[in-house]
PDB file of C-alpha atoms in Angstrom:
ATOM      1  CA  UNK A  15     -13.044  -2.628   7.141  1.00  0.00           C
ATOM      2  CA  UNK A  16     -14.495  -3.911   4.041  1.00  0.00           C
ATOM      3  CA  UNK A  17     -13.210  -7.233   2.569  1.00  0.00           C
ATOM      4  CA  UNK A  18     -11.853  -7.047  -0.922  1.00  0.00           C
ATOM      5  CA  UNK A  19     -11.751  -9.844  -3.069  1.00  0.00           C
ATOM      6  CA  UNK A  20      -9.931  -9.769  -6.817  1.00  0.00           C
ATOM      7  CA  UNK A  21      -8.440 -12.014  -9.340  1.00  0.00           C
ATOM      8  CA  UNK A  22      -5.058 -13.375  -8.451  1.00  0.00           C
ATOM      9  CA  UNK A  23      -3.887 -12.792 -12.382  1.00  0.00           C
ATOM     10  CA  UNK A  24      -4.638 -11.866 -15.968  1.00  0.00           C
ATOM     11  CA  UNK A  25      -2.916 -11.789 -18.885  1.00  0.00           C
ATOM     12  CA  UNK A  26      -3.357  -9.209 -21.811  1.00  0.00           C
ATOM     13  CA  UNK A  27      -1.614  -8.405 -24.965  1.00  0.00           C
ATOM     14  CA  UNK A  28      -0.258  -4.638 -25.790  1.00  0.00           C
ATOM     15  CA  UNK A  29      -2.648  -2.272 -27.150  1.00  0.00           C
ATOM     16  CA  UNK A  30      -5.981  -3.703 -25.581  1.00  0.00           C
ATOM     17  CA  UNK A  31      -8.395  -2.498 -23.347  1.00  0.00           C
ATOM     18  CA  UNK A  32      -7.751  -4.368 -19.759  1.00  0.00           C
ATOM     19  CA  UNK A  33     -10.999  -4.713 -17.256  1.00  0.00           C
ATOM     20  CA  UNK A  34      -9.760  -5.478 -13.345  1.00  0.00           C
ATOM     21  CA  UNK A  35     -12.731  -6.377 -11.233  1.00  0.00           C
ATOM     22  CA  UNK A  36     -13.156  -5.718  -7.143  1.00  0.00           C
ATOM     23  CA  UNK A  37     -15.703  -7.253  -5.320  1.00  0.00           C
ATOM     24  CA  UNK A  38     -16.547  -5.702  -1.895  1.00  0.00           C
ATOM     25  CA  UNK A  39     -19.828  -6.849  -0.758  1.00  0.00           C
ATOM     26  CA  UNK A  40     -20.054  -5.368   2.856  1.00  0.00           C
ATOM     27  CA  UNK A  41     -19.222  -2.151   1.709  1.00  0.00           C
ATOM     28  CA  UNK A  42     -19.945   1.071   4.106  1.00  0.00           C
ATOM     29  CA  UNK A  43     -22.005   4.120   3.318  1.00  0.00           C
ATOM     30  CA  UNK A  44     -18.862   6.163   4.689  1.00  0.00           C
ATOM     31  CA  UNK A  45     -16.651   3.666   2.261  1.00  0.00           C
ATOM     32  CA  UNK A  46     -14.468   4.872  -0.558  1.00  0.00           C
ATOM     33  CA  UNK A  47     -12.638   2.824  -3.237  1.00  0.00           C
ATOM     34  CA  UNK A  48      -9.121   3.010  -4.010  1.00  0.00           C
ATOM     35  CA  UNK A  49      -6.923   1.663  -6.499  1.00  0.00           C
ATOM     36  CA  UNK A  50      -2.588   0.909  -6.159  1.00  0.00           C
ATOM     37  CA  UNK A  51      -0.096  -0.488  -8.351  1.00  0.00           C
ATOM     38  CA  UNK A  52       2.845  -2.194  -7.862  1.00  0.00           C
ATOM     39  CA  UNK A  53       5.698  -2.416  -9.944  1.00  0.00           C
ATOM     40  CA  UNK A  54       8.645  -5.112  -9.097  1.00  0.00           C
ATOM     41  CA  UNK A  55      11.040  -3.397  -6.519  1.00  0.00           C
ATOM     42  CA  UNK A  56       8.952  -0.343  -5.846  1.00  0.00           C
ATOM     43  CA  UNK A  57       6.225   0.754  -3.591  1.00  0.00           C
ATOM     44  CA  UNK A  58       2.398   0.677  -4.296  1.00  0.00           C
ATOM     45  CA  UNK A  59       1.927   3.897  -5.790  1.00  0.00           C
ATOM     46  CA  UNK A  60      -1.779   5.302  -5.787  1.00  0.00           C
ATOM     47  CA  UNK A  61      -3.881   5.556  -9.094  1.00  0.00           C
ATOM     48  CA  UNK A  62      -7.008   6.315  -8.484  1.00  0.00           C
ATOM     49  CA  UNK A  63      -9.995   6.356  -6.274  1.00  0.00           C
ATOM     50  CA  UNK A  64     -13.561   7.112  -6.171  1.00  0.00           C
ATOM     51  CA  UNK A  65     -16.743   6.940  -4.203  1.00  0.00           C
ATOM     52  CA  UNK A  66     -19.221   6.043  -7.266  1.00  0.00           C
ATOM     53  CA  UNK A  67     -20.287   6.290 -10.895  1.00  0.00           C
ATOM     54  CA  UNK A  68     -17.479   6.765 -12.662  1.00  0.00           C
ATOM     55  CA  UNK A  69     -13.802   8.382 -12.473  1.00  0.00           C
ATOM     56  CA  UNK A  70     -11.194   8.982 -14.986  1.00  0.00           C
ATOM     57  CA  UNK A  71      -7.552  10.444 -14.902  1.00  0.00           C
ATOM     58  CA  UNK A  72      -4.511  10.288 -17.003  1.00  0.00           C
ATOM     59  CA  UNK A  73      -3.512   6.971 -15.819  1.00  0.00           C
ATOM     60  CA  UNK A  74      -7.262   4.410 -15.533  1.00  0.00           C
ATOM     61  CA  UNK A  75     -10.927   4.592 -15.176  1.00  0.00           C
ATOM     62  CA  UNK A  76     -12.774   3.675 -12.524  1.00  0.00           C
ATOM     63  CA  UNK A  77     -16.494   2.323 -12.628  1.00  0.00           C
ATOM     64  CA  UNK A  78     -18.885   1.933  -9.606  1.00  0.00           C
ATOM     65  CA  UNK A  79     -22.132   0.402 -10.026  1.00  0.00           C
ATOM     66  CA  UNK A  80     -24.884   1.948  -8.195  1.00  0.00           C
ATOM     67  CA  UNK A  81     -25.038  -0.714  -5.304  1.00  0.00           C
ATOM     68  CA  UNK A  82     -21.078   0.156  -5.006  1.00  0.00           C
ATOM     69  CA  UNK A  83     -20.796  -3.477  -4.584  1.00  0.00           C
ATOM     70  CA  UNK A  84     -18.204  -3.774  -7.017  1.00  0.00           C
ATOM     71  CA  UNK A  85     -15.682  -1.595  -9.004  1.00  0.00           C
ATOM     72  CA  UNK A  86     -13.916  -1.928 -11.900  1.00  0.00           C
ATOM     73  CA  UNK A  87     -10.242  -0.770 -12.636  1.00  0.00           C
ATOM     74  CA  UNK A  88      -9.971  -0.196 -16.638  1.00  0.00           C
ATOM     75  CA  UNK A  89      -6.840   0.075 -18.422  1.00  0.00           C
ATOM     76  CA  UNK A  90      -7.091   1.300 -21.910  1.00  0.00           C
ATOM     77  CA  UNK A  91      -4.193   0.200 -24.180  1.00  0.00           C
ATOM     78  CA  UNK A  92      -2.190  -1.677 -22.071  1.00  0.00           C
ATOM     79  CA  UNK A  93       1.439  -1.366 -22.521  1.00  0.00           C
ATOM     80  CA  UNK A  94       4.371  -3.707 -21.376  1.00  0.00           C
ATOM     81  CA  UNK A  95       5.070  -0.951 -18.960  1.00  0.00           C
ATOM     82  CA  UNK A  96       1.372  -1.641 -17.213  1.00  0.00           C
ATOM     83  CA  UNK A  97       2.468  -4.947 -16.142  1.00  0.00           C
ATOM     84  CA  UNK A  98       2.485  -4.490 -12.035  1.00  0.00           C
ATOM     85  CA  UNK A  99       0.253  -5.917  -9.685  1.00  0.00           C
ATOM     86  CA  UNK A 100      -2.978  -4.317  -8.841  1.00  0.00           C
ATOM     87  CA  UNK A 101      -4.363  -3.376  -5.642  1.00  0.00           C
ATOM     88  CA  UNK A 102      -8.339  -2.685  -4.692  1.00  0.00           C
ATOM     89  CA  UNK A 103      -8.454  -1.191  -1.138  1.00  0.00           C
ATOM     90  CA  UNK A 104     -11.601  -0.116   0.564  1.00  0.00           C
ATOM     91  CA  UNK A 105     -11.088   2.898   3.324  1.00  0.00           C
ATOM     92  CA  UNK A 106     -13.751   4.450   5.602  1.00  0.00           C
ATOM     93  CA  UNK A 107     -13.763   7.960   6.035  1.00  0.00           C
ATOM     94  CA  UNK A 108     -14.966   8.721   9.825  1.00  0.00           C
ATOM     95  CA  UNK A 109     -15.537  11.063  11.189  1.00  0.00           C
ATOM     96  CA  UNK A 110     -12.343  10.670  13.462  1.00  0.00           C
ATOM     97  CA  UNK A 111      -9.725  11.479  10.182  1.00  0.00           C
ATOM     98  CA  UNK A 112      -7.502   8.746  10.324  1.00  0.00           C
ATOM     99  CA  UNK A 113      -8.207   5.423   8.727  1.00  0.00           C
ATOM    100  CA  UNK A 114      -5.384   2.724   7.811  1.00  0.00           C
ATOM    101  CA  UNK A 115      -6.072   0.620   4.748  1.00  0.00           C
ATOM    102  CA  UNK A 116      -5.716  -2.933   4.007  1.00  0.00           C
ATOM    103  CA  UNK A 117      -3.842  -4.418   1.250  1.00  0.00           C
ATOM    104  CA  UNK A 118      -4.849  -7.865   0.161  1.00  0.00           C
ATOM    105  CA  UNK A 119      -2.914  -9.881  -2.402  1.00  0.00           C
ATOM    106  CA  UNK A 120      -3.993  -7.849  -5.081  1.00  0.00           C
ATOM    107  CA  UNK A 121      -4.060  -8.907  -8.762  1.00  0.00           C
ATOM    108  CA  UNK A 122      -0.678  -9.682 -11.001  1.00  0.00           C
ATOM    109  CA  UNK A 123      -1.486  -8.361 -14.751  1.00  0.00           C
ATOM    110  CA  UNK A 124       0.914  -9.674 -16.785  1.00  0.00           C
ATOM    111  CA  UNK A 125       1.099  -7.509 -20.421  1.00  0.00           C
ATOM    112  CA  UNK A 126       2.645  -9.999 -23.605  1.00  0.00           C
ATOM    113  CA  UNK A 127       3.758  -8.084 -26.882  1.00  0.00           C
TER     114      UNK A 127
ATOM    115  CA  UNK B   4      12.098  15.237  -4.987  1.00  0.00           C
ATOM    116  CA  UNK B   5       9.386  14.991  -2.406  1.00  0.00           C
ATOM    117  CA  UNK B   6       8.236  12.009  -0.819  1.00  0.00           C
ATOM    118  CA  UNK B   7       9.306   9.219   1.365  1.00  0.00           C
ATOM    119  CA  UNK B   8      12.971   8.192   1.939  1.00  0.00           C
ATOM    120  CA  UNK B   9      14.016   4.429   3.533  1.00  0.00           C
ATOM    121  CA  UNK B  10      17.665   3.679   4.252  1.00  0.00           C
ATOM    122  CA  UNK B  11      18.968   1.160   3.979  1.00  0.00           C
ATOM    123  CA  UNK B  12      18.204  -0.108   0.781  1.00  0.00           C
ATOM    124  CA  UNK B  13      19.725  -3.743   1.328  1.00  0.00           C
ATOM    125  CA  UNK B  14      20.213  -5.044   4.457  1.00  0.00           C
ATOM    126  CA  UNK B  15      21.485  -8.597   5.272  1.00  0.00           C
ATOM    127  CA  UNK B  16      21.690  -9.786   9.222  1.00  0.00           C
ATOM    128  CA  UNK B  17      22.535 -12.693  11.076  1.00  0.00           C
ATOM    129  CA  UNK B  18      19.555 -14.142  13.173  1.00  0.00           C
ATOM    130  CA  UNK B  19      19.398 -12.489  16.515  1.00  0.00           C
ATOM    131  CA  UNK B  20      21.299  -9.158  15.807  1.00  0.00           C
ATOM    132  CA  UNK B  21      19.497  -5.993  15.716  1.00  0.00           C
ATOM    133  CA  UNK B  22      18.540  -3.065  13.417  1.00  0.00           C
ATOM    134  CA  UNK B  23      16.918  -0.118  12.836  1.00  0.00           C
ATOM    135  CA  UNK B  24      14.826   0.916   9.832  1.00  0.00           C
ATOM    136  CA  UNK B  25      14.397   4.774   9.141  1.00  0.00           C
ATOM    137  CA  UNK B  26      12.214   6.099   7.099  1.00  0.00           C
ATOM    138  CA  UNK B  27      11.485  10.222   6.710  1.00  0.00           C
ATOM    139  CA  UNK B  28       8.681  12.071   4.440  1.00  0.00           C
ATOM    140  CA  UNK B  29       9.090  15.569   3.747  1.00  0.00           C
ATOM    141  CA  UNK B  30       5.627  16.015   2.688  1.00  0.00           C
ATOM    142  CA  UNK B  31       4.620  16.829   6.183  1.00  0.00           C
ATOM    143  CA  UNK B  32       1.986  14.259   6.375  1.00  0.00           C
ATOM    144  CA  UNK B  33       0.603  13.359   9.704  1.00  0.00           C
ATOM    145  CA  UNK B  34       0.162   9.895   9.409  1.00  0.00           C
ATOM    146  CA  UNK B  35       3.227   7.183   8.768  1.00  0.00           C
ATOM    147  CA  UNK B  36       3.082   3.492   8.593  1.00  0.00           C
ATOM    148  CA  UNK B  37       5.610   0.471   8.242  1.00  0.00           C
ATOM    149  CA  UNK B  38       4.461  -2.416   6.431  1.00  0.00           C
ATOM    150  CA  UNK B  39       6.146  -5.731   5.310  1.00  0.00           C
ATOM    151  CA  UNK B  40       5.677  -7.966   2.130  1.00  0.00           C
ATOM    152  CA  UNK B  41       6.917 -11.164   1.885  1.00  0.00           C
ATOM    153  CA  UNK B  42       7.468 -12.422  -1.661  1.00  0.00           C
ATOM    154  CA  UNK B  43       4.057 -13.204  -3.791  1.00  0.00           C
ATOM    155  CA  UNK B  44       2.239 -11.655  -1.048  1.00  0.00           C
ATOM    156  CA  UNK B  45       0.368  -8.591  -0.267  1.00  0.00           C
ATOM    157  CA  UNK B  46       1.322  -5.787   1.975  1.00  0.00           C
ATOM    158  CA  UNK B  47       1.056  -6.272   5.809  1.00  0.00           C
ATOM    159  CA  UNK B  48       0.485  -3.219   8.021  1.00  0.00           C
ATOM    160  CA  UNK B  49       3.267  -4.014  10.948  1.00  0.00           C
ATOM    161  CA  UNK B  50       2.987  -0.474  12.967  1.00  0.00           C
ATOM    162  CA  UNK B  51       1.462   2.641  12.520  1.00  0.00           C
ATOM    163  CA  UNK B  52       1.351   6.586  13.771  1.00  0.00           C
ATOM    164  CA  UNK B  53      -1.737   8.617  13.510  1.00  0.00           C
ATOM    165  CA  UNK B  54      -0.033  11.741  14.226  1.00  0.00           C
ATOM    166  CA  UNK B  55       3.222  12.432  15.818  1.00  0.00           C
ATOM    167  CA  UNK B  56       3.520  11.192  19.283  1.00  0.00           C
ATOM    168  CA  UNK B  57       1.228   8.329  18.800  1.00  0.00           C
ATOM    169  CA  UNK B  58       2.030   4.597  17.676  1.00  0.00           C
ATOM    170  CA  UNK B  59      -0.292   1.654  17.443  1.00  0.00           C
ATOM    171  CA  UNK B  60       0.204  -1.961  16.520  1.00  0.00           C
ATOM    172  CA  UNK B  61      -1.071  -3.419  13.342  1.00  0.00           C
ATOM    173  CA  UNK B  62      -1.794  -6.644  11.843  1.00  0.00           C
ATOM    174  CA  UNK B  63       1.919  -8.415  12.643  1.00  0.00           C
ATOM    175  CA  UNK B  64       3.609  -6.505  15.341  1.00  0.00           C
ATOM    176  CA  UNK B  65       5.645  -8.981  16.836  1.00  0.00           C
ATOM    177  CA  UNK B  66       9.431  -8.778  17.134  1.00  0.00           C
ATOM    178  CA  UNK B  67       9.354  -5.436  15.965  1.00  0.00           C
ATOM    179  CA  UNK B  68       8.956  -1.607  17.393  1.00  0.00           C
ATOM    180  CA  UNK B  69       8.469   1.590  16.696  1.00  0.00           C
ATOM    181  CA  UNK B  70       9.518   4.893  17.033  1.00  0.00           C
ATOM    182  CA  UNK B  71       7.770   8.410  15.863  1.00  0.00           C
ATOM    183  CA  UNK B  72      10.862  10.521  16.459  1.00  0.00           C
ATOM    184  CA  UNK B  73       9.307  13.961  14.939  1.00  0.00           C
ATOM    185  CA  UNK B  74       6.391  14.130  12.445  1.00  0.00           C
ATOM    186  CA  UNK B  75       9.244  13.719   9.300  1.00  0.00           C
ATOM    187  CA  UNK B  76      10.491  10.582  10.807  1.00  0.00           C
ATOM    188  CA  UNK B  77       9.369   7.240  11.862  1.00  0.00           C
ATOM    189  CA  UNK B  78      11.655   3.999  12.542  1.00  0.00           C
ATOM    190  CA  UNK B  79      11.648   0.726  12.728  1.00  0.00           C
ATOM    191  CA  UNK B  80      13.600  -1.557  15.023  1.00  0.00           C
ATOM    192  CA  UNK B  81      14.060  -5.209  15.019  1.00  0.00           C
ATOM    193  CA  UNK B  82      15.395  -5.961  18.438  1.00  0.00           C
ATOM    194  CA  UNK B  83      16.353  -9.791  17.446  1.00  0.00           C
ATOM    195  CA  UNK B  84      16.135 -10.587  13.867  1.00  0.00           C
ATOM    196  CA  UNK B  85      14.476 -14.262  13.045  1.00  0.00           C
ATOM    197  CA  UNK B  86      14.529 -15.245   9.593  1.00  0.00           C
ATOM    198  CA  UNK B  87      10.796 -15.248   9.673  1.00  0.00           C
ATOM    199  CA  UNK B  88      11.398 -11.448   9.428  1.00  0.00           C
ATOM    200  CA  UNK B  89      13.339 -11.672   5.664  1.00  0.00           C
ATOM    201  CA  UNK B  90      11.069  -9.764   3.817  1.00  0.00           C
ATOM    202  CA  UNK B  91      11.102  -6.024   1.907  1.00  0.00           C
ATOM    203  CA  UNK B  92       9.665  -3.555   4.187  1.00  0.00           C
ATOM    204  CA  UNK B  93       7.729  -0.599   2.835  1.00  0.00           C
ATOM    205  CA  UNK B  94       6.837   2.831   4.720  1.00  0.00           C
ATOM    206  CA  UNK B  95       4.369   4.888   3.651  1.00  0.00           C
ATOM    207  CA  UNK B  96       2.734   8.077   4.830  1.00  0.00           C
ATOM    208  CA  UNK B  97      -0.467   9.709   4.164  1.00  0.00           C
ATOM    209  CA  UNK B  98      -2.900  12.637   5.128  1.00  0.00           C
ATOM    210  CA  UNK B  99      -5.244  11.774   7.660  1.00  0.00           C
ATOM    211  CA  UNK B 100      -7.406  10.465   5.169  1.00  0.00           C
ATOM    212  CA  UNK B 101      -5.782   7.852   3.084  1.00  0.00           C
ATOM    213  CA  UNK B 102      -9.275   6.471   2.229  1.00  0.00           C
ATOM    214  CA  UNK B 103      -9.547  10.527   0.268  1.00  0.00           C
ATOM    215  CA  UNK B 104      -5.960  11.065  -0.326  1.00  0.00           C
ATOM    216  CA  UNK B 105      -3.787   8.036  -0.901  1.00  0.00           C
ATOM    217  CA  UNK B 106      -0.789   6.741   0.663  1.00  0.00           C
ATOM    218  CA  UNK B 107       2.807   7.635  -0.685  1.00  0.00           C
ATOM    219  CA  UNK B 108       5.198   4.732  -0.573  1.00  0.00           C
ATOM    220  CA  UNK B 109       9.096   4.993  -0.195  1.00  0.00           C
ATOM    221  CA  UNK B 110      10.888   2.634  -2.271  1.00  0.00           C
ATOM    222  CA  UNK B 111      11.456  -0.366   0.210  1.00  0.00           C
ATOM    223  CA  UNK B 112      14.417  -2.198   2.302  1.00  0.00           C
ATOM    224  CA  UNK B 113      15.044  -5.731   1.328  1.00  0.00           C
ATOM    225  CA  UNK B 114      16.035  -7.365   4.325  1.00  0.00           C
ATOM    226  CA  UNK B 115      17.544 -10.807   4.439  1.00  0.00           C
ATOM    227  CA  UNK B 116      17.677 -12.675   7.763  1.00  0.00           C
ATOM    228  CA  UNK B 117      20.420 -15.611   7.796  1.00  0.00           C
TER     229      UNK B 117
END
């Protein structure tokens, strides 16, 4: 499975545009990017995912470079409400069908009015 | 609504007695996992079930087990609770291909070992 590595934090103010970066180096052909979020109390709940260029849906964006290398989660107009923590997973989809994901420590966004 | 149901909510033992976890998805997903999260920290996969009748270890198995009682159902039993094992626990379940289709998360037991 391919490591993840992301900020521990950030901090943002309502109403602006917040940017959460995933590096995954080692990342597999077969490898595709997911995104969780985490509010206090709850489960992760899934947001988004995507395999490269670029994804949008009702809730984030996602952007893959070419090399896939990296992604980046972006939040447009945050709200106090966005404030979770942030989870980049990395899952490879082989040809067996079942693949279990690994949560790291994910990243803590922290939205200020 | 659909999706994944953990009872109890709250649980508080003393160290050394024993409980089960349960934990049912009506979304008829093949694939069910338990993991634990210990405060600050991320997620860690304890046990997991591929499809019903199968169970494998995952990252921290110890002092805990598993049962995959029908493919709605999956449990999780702490034979001799430490209070190493305080800690919410989270179970999930998912397609096949969670990589593709996501995991769904029940809302956690908060488990407090004394």
């Amino acid at each position: 499975l391919a490591k993840t590595t992301q900020p521990i934090s950030m901090d943002s103010y309502e109403g602006q545009e917040v940017n959460i970066t995933c590096s995954h180096n080692n990342i597999a052909t077969n490898d595709y990017i997911t995104w969780y979020q985490q509010f206090p109390s709850q489960g992760p709940r899934f947001i988004i995912q995507g395999y490269k260029t670029k994804v949008t849906n009702e809730v984030a964006s996602l952007f893959i470079p070419a090399d896939r290398k990296s992604s980046t989660l972006s939040l447009p107009r945050v709200s106090l409400s966005d404030t979770a923590v942030y989870y980049c997973l990395v899952g490879d989809l082989t040809n067996t069908g079942f693949q279990k994901l690994v949560f790291g420590t994910g990243t803590r966004l922290l939205v200020s009015p | 609504n659909a999706g994944v149901t953990q009872t109890p909510k709250f649980q508080v033992l003393k160290t050394g007695q024993s409980m089960t976890l349960q934990c049912a998805q009506d979304m008829n997903h093949n694939s069910m996992y338990w993991y634990r999260q210990d405060p600050g920290m991320g997620l860690r996969l304890i046990y997991y079930s591929a499809s019903e009748g199968t169970t494998d270890k995952g990252e921290v198995p110890n002092g805990y087990n598993v049962s995959r009682l029908n493919k709605r159902e999956f449990s999780l039993r702490l034979e001799s609770a430490a209070p190493s094992q305080t800690s919410v626990y989270f179970c999930a379940s998912s397609e096949a291909l969670p990589a593709l289709y996501g995991y769904t998360f029940g809302s956690g037991t908060r488990l407090t070992v004394v």
